[in-house]
GROMACS .gro file of C-alpha atoms in nm:
model
  324
    1MET     CA    1  -2.148   3.466  -2.089
    2HIS     CA    2  -2.175   3.591  -1.714
    3LEU     CA    3  -2.064   3.363  -1.435
    4ASP     CA    4  -2.390   3.344  -1.275
    5LYS     CA    5  -2.503   3.165  -1.599
    6PHE     CA    6  -2.144   3.016  -1.648
    7ILE     CA    7  -2.265   2.891  -1.295
    8SER     CA    8  -2.581   2.755  -1.331
    9ARG     CA    9  -2.511   2.553  -1.618
   10LEU     CA   10  -2.166   2.390  -1.453
   11ALA     CA   11  -2.422   2.320  -1.205
   12TRP     CA   12  -2.674   2.145  -1.407
   13VAL     CA   13  -2.466   1.931  -1.572
   14TYR     CA   14  -2.393   1.829  -1.231
   15VAL     CA   15  -2.776   1.752  -1.146
   16ILE     CA   16  -2.759   1.547  -1.415
   17LEU     CA   17  -2.426   1.359  -1.449
   18PHE     CA   18  -2.540   1.302  -1.015
   19PHE     CA   19  -2.842   1.152  -1.146
   20LEU     CA   20  -2.643   0.906  -1.408
   21TRP     CA   21  -2.436   0.795  -1.127
   22ILE     CA   22  -2.750   0.693  -0.897
   23LEU     CA   23  -2.880   0.502  -1.228
   24LEU     CA   24  -2.571   0.318  -1.315
   25ARG     CA   25  -2.510   0.257  -0.939
   26PHE     CA   26  -2.870   0.092  -0.897
   27LEU     CA   27  -2.823  -0.102  -1.215
   28PHE     CA   28  -2.493  -0.217  -1.117
   29PHE     CA   29  -2.362  -0.148  -0.825
   30ASP     CA   30  -1.970  -0.221  -0.850
   31SER     CA   31  -2.032  -0.549  -1.064
   32LEU     CA   32  -1.829  -0.221  -1.301
   33TRP     CA   33  -1.471  -0.205  -1.138
   34LEU     CA   34  -1.525   0.246  -1.239
   35LEU     CA   35  -1.816   0.260  -1.131
   36ALA     CA   36  -1.727   0.065  -0.822
   37LEU     CA   37  -1.407   0.301  -0.731
   38ILE     CA   38  -1.646   0.586  -0.831
   39ASN     CA   39  -1.894   0.448  -0.549
   40THR     CA   40  -1.570   0.395  -0.364
   41LEU     CA   41  -1.542   0.803  -0.338
   42ALA     CA   42  -1.865   0.895  -0.358
   43LEU     CA   43  -1.867   1.137  -0.043
   44TYR     CA   44  -1.692   1.339  -0.238
   45LEU     CA   45  -1.937   1.363  -0.493
   46PHE     CA   46  -2.159   1.564  -0.301
   47VAL     CA   47  -1.854   1.801  -0.229
   48PRO     CA   48  -2.004   2.067  -0.550
   49LEU     CA   49  -2.271   2.100  -0.328
   50ILE     CA   50  -2.144   2.340  -0.113
   51ILE     CA   51  -2.123   2.589  -0.386
   52PHE     CA   52  -2.411   2.541  -0.607
   53LEU     CA   53  -2.670   2.531  -0.307
   54PRO     CA   54  -2.641   2.852  -0.195
   55PHE     CA   55  -2.568   2.999  -0.543
   56ALA     CA   56  -2.917   2.932  -0.638
   57LEU     CA   57  -3.047   3.069  -0.305
   58LEU     CA   58  -2.908   3.387  -0.405
   59PHE     CA   59  -2.929   3.402  -0.690
   60ARG     CA   60  -3.290   3.293  -0.725
   61ARG     CA   61  -3.256   2.922  -0.897
   62TRP     CA   62  -3.557   2.740  -0.776
   63ARG     CA   63  -3.566   2.449  -1.035
   64LEU     CA   64  -3.189   2.412  -0.978
   65LEU     CA   65  -3.262   2.428  -0.634
   66ILE     CA   66  -3.526   2.161  -0.666
   67ALA     CA   67  -3.351   1.952  -0.852
   68LEU     CA   68  -3.010   2.017  -0.572
   69SER     CA   69  -3.224   1.855  -0.352
   70PHE     CA   70  -3.215   1.496  -0.459
   71PRO     CA   71  -2.855   1.467  -0.429
   72LEU     CA   72  -2.866   1.682  -0.048
   73GLY     CA   73  -3.128   1.429   0.063
   74LEU     CA   74  -2.905   1.170  -0.110
   75PHE     CA   75  -2.594   1.302   0.156
   76ILE     CA   76  -2.823   1.348   0.428
   77GLY     CA   77  -2.931   0.969   0.370
   78PHE     CA   78  -2.600   0.840   0.355
   79TYR     CA   79  -2.415   1.112   0.613
   80GLY     CA   80  -2.662   1.232   0.822
   81SER     CA   81  -2.681   0.963   1.109
   82PHE     CA   82  -2.324   0.993   1.145
   83PHE     CA   83  -2.381   1.365   1.298
   84ILE     CA   84  -2.683   1.291   1.490
   85PRO     CA   85  -2.599   1.251   1.912
   86SER     CA   86  -2.621   0.870   1.883
   87LEU     CA   87  -2.858   0.759   2.207
   88SER     CA   88  -2.615   0.503   2.452
   89PRO     CA   89  -2.801   0.156   2.483
   90PRO     CA   90  -2.876   0.076   2.794
   91ILE     CA   91  -2.569  -0.072   3.040
   92SER     CA   92  -2.667  -0.414   3.179
   93GLN     CA   93  -2.465  -0.453   3.538
   94LYS     CA   94  -2.466  -0.799   3.480
   95GLN     CA   95  -2.329  -0.832   3.126
   96PRO     CA   96  -2.039  -0.796   3.002
   97ILE     CA   97  -1.889  -0.517   2.876
   98ILE     CA   98  -1.472  -0.437   2.627
   99LYS     CA   99  -1.294  -0.234   2.451
  100ALA     CA  100  -1.188  -0.350   2.121
  101MET     CA  101  -0.938  -0.176   1.878
  102THR     CA  102  -0.797  -0.225   1.507
  103PHE     CA  103  -0.456  -0.060   1.381
  104ASN     CA  104  -0.265  -0.080   1.105
  105MET     CA  105   0.009   0.010   1.161
  106LEU     CA  106   0.178   0.032   0.863
  107ARG     CA  107   0.461  -0.182   0.770
  108SER     CA  108   0.741   0.017   0.754
  109ASN     CA  109   0.629   0.235   1.110
  110THR     CA  110   0.939   0.084   1.390
  111ASN     CA  111   0.782   0.436   1.633
  112TYR     CA  112   0.702   0.206   1.916
  113ASP     CA  113   0.646   0.415   2.178
  114SER     CA  114   0.421   0.590   1.947
  115ILE     CA  115   0.165   0.289   1.886
  116ILE     CA  116   0.232   0.229   2.281
  117LYS     CA  117   0.115   0.592   2.394
  118MET     CA  118  -0.148   0.524   2.142
  119VAL     CA  119  -0.256   0.171   2.345
  120ALA     CA  120  -0.212   0.322   2.659
  121LYS     CA  121  -0.390   0.661   2.557
  122ASN     CA  122  -0.714   0.446   2.476
  123LYS     CA  123  -0.659   0.082   2.644
  124PRO     CA  124  -0.834  -0.162   2.441
  125ASP     CA  125  -0.919  -0.507   2.569
  126ILE     CA  126  -0.892  -0.670   2.232
  127ILE     CA  127  -0.614  -0.528   1.935
  128GLY     CA  128  -0.659  -0.616   1.619
  129LEU     CA  129  -0.324  -0.533   1.383
  130GLN     CA  130  -0.296  -0.499   1.008
  131GLU     CA  131   0.083  -0.460   0.878
  132VAL     CA  132   0.274  -0.657   1.131
  133THR     CA  133   0.614  -0.720   0.989
  134PRO     CA  134   0.821  -1.039   1.067
  135GLN     CA  135   1.017  -0.815   1.215
  136ALA     CA  136   0.789  -0.650   1.442
  137VAL     CA  137   0.624  -0.935   1.598
  138PRO     CA  138   0.875  -1.018   1.866
  139ILE     CA  139   0.940  -0.634   1.968
  140LEU     CA  140   0.507  -0.667   1.994
  141VAL     CA  141   0.507  -0.947   2.263
  142GLU     CA  142   0.747  -0.796   2.507
  143ARG     CA  143   0.714  -0.455   2.511
  144PHE     CA  144   0.316  -0.572   2.543
  145LYS     CA  145   0.376  -0.895   2.768
  146LYS     CA  146   0.255  -0.685   3.083
  147ASP     CA  147  -0.096  -0.568   2.961
  148TYR     CA  148  -0.149  -0.812   2.708
  149PRO     CA  149  -0.031  -1.163   2.799
  150TYR     CA  150  -0.155  -1.346   2.534
  151HIS     CA  151  -0.122  -1.284   2.167
  152GLY     CA  152  -0.161  -1.471   1.779
  153PHE     CA  153   0.009  -1.381   1.475
  154HIS     CA  154  -0.109  -1.529   1.118
  155PRO     CA  155   0.196  -1.866   1.056
  156VAL     CA  156   0.252  -1.740   0.713
  157GLU     CA  157   0.540  -1.535   0.735
  158LEU     CA  158   0.479  -1.310   0.485
  159SER     CA  159   0.607  -0.923   0.402
  160HIS     CA  160   0.313  -0.844   0.612
  161ASN     CA  161   0.077  -0.980   0.859
  162VAL     CA  162  -0.230  -1.007   1.076
  163GLY     CA  163  -0.214  -1.033   1.468
  164ILE     CA  164  -0.430  -0.993   1.773
  165LEU     CA  165  -0.314  -0.829   2.100
  166SER     CA  166  -0.592  -0.988   2.389
  167ARG     CA  167  -0.573  -0.958   2.788
  168PHE     CA  168  -0.807  -1.257   2.782
  169PRO     CA  169  -0.716  -1.526   2.731
  170ILE     CA  170  -0.734  -1.718   2.380
  171ASP     CA  171  -0.856  -2.075   2.405
  172LYS     CA  172  -0.828  -2.191   2.009
  173PHE     CA  173  -0.639  -2.004   1.734
  174ILE     CA  174  -0.691  -2.046   1.333
  175ALA     CA  175  -0.560  -1.949   1.002
  176LEU     CA  176  -0.880  -1.787   0.769
  177PRO     CA  177  -0.779  -2.055   0.477
  178SER     CA  178  -0.624  -1.827   0.162
  179PRO     CA  179  -0.825  -1.799  -0.091
  180PRO     CA  180  -1.044  -1.586   0.015
  181ILE     CA  181  -0.860  -1.439   0.318
  182GLU     CA  182  -0.448  -1.413   0.216
  183ARG     CA  183  -0.457  -1.251   0.610
  184GLY     CA  184  -0.666  -1.387   0.885
  185ILE     CA  185  -0.754  -1.474   1.218
  186GLN     CA  186  -0.986  -1.621   1.353
  187VAL     CA  187  -0.950  -1.679   1.781
  188THR     CA  188  -1.184  -1.804   2.044
  189LEU     CA  189  -1.131  -1.581   2.308
  190ARG     CA  190  -1.265  -1.696   2.664
  191LEU     CA  191  -1.412  -1.399   2.922
  192ASN     CA  192  -1.378  -1.292   3.272
  193ASN     CA  193  -1.739  -1.457   3.313
  194GLY     CA  194  -1.589  -1.801   3.084
  195GLU     CA  195  -1.808  -1.707   2.782
  196PRO     CA  196  -1.669  -1.771   2.390
  197LEU     CA  197  -1.596  -1.439   2.215
  198GLU     CA  198  -1.478  -1.501   1.822
  199ALA     CA  199  -1.295  -1.252   1.730
  200ILE     CA  200  -1.158  -1.236   1.399
  201VAL     CA  201  -0.870  -0.989   1.253
  202ALA     CA  202  -0.832  -0.949   0.955
  203HIS     CA  203  -0.667  -0.695   0.598
  204LEU     CA  204  -0.836  -0.738   0.264
  205VAL     CA  205  -0.796  -0.657  -0.069
  206PRO     CA  206  -0.601  -0.335  -0.072
  207PHE     CA  207  -0.577  -0.049  -0.333
  208TYR     CA  208  -0.328  -0.058  -0.555
  209PRO     CA  209  -0.067   0.195  -0.727
  210LEU     CA  210  -0.237   0.396  -0.999
  211ASN     CA  211   0.017   0.248  -1.279
  212LYS     CA  212  -0.136  -0.122  -1.187
  213PHE     CA  213  -0.492   0.031  -1.088
  214TYR     CA  214  -0.629   0.002  -1.483
  215ARG     CA  215  -0.526  -0.321  -1.522
  216LEU     CA  216  -0.583  -0.494  -1.110
  217ALA     CA  217  -0.958  -0.314  -1.071
  218GLN     CA  218  -1.148  -0.578  -1.161
  219ASN     CA  219  -0.998  -0.766  -0.994
  220TRP     CA  220  -0.898  -0.648  -0.675
  221TYR     CA  221  -1.343  -0.523  -0.684
  222ALA     CA  222  -1.413  -0.932  -0.717
  223ARG     CA  223  -1.153  -1.068  -0.468
  224ARG     CA  224  -1.328  -0.891  -0.216
  225ALA     CA  225  -1.642  -0.914  -0.245
  226LYS     CA  226  -1.579  -1.279  -0.241
  227GLU     CA  227  -1.370  -1.211   0.126
  228VAL     CA  228  -1.668  -0.988   0.232
  229SER     CA  229  -1.920  -1.312   0.153
  230TYR     CA  230  -1.643  -1.528   0.394
  231LEU     CA  231  -1.648  -1.315   0.649
  232SER     CA  232  -2.083  -1.302   0.672
  233ASN     CA  233  -2.045  -1.662   0.631
  234ILE     CA  234  -1.861  -1.709   0.942
  235ALA     CA  235  -2.071  -1.449   1.171
  236LYS     CA  236  -2.340  -1.650   1.053
  237GLN     CA  237  -2.236  -2.062   1.150
  238TYR     CA  238  -2.163  -1.861   1.533
  239ASP     CA  239  -2.378  -1.903   1.822
  240GLU     CA  240  -2.169  -1.712   2.018
  241PRO     CA  241  -2.070  -1.345   1.960
  242VAL     CA  242  -1.821  -1.246   1.651
  243ILE     CA  243  -1.640  -0.986   1.631
  244VAL     CA  244  -1.443  -0.924   1.292
  245MET     CA  245  -1.116  -0.603   1.330
  246CYS     CA  246  -1.096  -0.534   0.999
  247ASP     CA  247  -0.863  -0.336   0.772
  248CYS     CA  248  -1.136  -0.381   0.504
  249ASN     CA  249  -1.005  -0.107   0.213
  250PHE     CA  250  -1.331  -0.067   0.173
  251THR     CA  251  -1.538   0.249   0.262
  252ASP     CA  252  -1.950   0.288   0.374
  253THR     CA  253  -2.023   0.379  -0.054
  254SER     CA  254  -1.921   0.071  -0.142
  255GLU     CA  255  -2.136  -0.275  -0.256
  256THR     CA  256  -1.896  -0.460   0.004
  257TYR     CA  257  -1.952  -0.255   0.265
  258SER     CA  258  -2.384  -0.368   0.209
  259GLN     CA  259  -2.270  -0.686   0.162
  260MET     CA  260  -2.117  -0.656   0.514
  261GLN     CA  261  -2.389  -0.556   0.653
  262ASN     CA  262  -2.627  -0.669   0.592
  263THR     CA  263  -2.466  -0.964   0.829
  264MET     CA  264  -2.332  -0.773   1.093
  265SER     CA  265  -2.342  -0.379   1.268
  266ASP     CA  266  -2.085  -0.138   1.248
  267SER     CA  267  -1.988  -0.017   1.603
  268PHE     CA  268  -1.909   0.373   1.498
  269HIS     CA  269  -2.227   0.397   1.242
  270GLN     CA  270  -2.354   0.285   1.613
  271ALA     CA  271  -2.211   0.451   1.850
  272GLY     CA  272  -1.971   0.725   1.636
  273TRP     CA  273  -1.982   1.067   1.566
  274GLY     CA  274  -1.842   1.226   1.242
  275LEU     CA  275  -1.727   1.113   0.981
  276GLY     CA  276  -1.510   0.872   1.144
  277HIS     CA  277  -1.237   0.841   0.865
  278THR     CA  278  -0.886   0.624   0.868
  279PHE     CA  279  -0.658   0.636   0.643
  280LEU     CA  280  -0.499   1.005   0.615
  281SER     CA  281  -0.329   1.178   0.310
  282PRO     CA  282  -0.032   1.439   0.423
  283LEU     CA  283  -0.274   1.677   0.509
  284PHE     CA  284  -0.560   1.545   0.645
  285PRO     CA  285  -0.751   1.182   0.680
  286ILE     CA  286  -0.959   1.141   0.312
  287VAL     CA  287  -1.177   0.780   0.398
  288ARG     CA  288  -1.301   0.526   0.686
  289LEU     CA  289  -1.151   0.229   0.564
  290ASP     CA  290  -1.115   0.059   0.940
  291TYR     CA  291  -1.361  -0.121   1.075
  292ILE     CA  292  -1.513  -0.261   1.401
  293TRP     CA  293  -1.778  -0.524   1.273
  294HIS     CA  294  -2.007  -0.717   1.531
  295THR     CA  295  -2.310  -0.953   1.562
  296GLU     CA  296  -2.599  -0.898   1.683
  297ASP     CA  297  -2.587  -0.992   2.056
  298ILE     CA  298  -2.288  -0.739   2.085
  299LYS     CA  299  -2.406  -0.342   2.124
  300THR     CA  300  -2.163  -0.039   2.043
  301ILE     CA  301  -2.221   0.150   2.349
  302ASP     CA  302  -1.945   0.393   2.277
  303ALA     CA  303  -1.749   0.386   1.938
  304TYR     CA  304  -1.466   0.682   1.764
  305VAL     CA  305  -1.113   0.712   1.522
  306GLY     CA  306  -0.820   0.735   1.794
  307GLU     CA  307  -0.494   0.947   1.768
  308GLY     CA  308  -0.128   0.831   1.693
  309GLY     CA  309   0.064   0.517   1.684
  310GLY     CA  310   0.289   0.677   1.364
  311SER     CA  311   0.116   0.490   1.060
  312ASP     CA  312  -0.109   0.615   0.755
  313HIS     CA  313  -0.393   0.506   0.961
  314LEU     CA  314  -0.618   0.571   1.264
  315PRO     CA  315  -0.711   0.310   1.573
  316VAL     CA  316  -1.105   0.242   1.594
  317ILE     CA  317  -1.206   0.197   1.873
  318ALA     CA  318  -1.528   0.001   2.031
  319LYS     CA  319  -1.661  -0.047   2.351
  320LEU     CA  320  -1.885  -0.320   2.339
  321GLN     CA  321  -2.179  -0.486   2.566
  322ILE     CA  322  -2.214  -0.885   2.540
  323TYR     CA  323  -2.503  -0.988   2.589
  324LYS     CA  324  -2.489  -1.351   2.517
   0.00000   0.00000   0.00000
């Protein structure tokens, strides 16, 4: 068989499988765990287009080119807005502007100098931390006490947990109930203008190692859906603005992302540029798992993925203006 015929048949197989995935996604979304896994990694389903589109053009396979326009169109629909420069909302001089950061510091990470350097470079007002070990808490409090005099950490001493460092006073602190959220806190911050801001730091159900994946995957997706439902309900209950700083452990092609987006805005999607991947493989960032969400009375002026910190996650930073 000639190479061009082989590539052509391979491309048609890709198109058929892609249509099958879209149909199953429409019918079931993440209710089937194997489909949920495919949806999680959906970005990489578009990679074959890099080969098949130039091939169809070069060899004038017009029917194939038309068929490939469907996955191409979906890629543009999913990701096109990330590559269009966003128009920042008008900045009001009367409304407070804060800078938030979320950062999974990695439980085995003891490179505190790197964390301090990363924070100093970005100058956030509040920092939501995940994977904080009990041993790290006093070190972080001591190292950051000058710039972030207010802090709170989950009171249950798990192997790792969540916490917040803040320039603003903390009026109220609660640990979110487990279940549904094993690692989550909520604080009421008092901003410089005296207005309250509800801030949540959460670490949702993580990915499990491959040797446990098949046995735990169905439970894993179901638990995360309950966590997202709970966080969404919190956002609906408050009249004051709410932000969620989260290692959410889902990607923006997952059903849980869509559920969260029904209630809150993804700051990076609102004002970021590029794919925004935050979870690192040994070579490069592979997926976006870390988010700063906010209610509609907050607008994102700028959002980006930072560098450094010594973790397998990169920090996400968002400059936010609060309109309420």
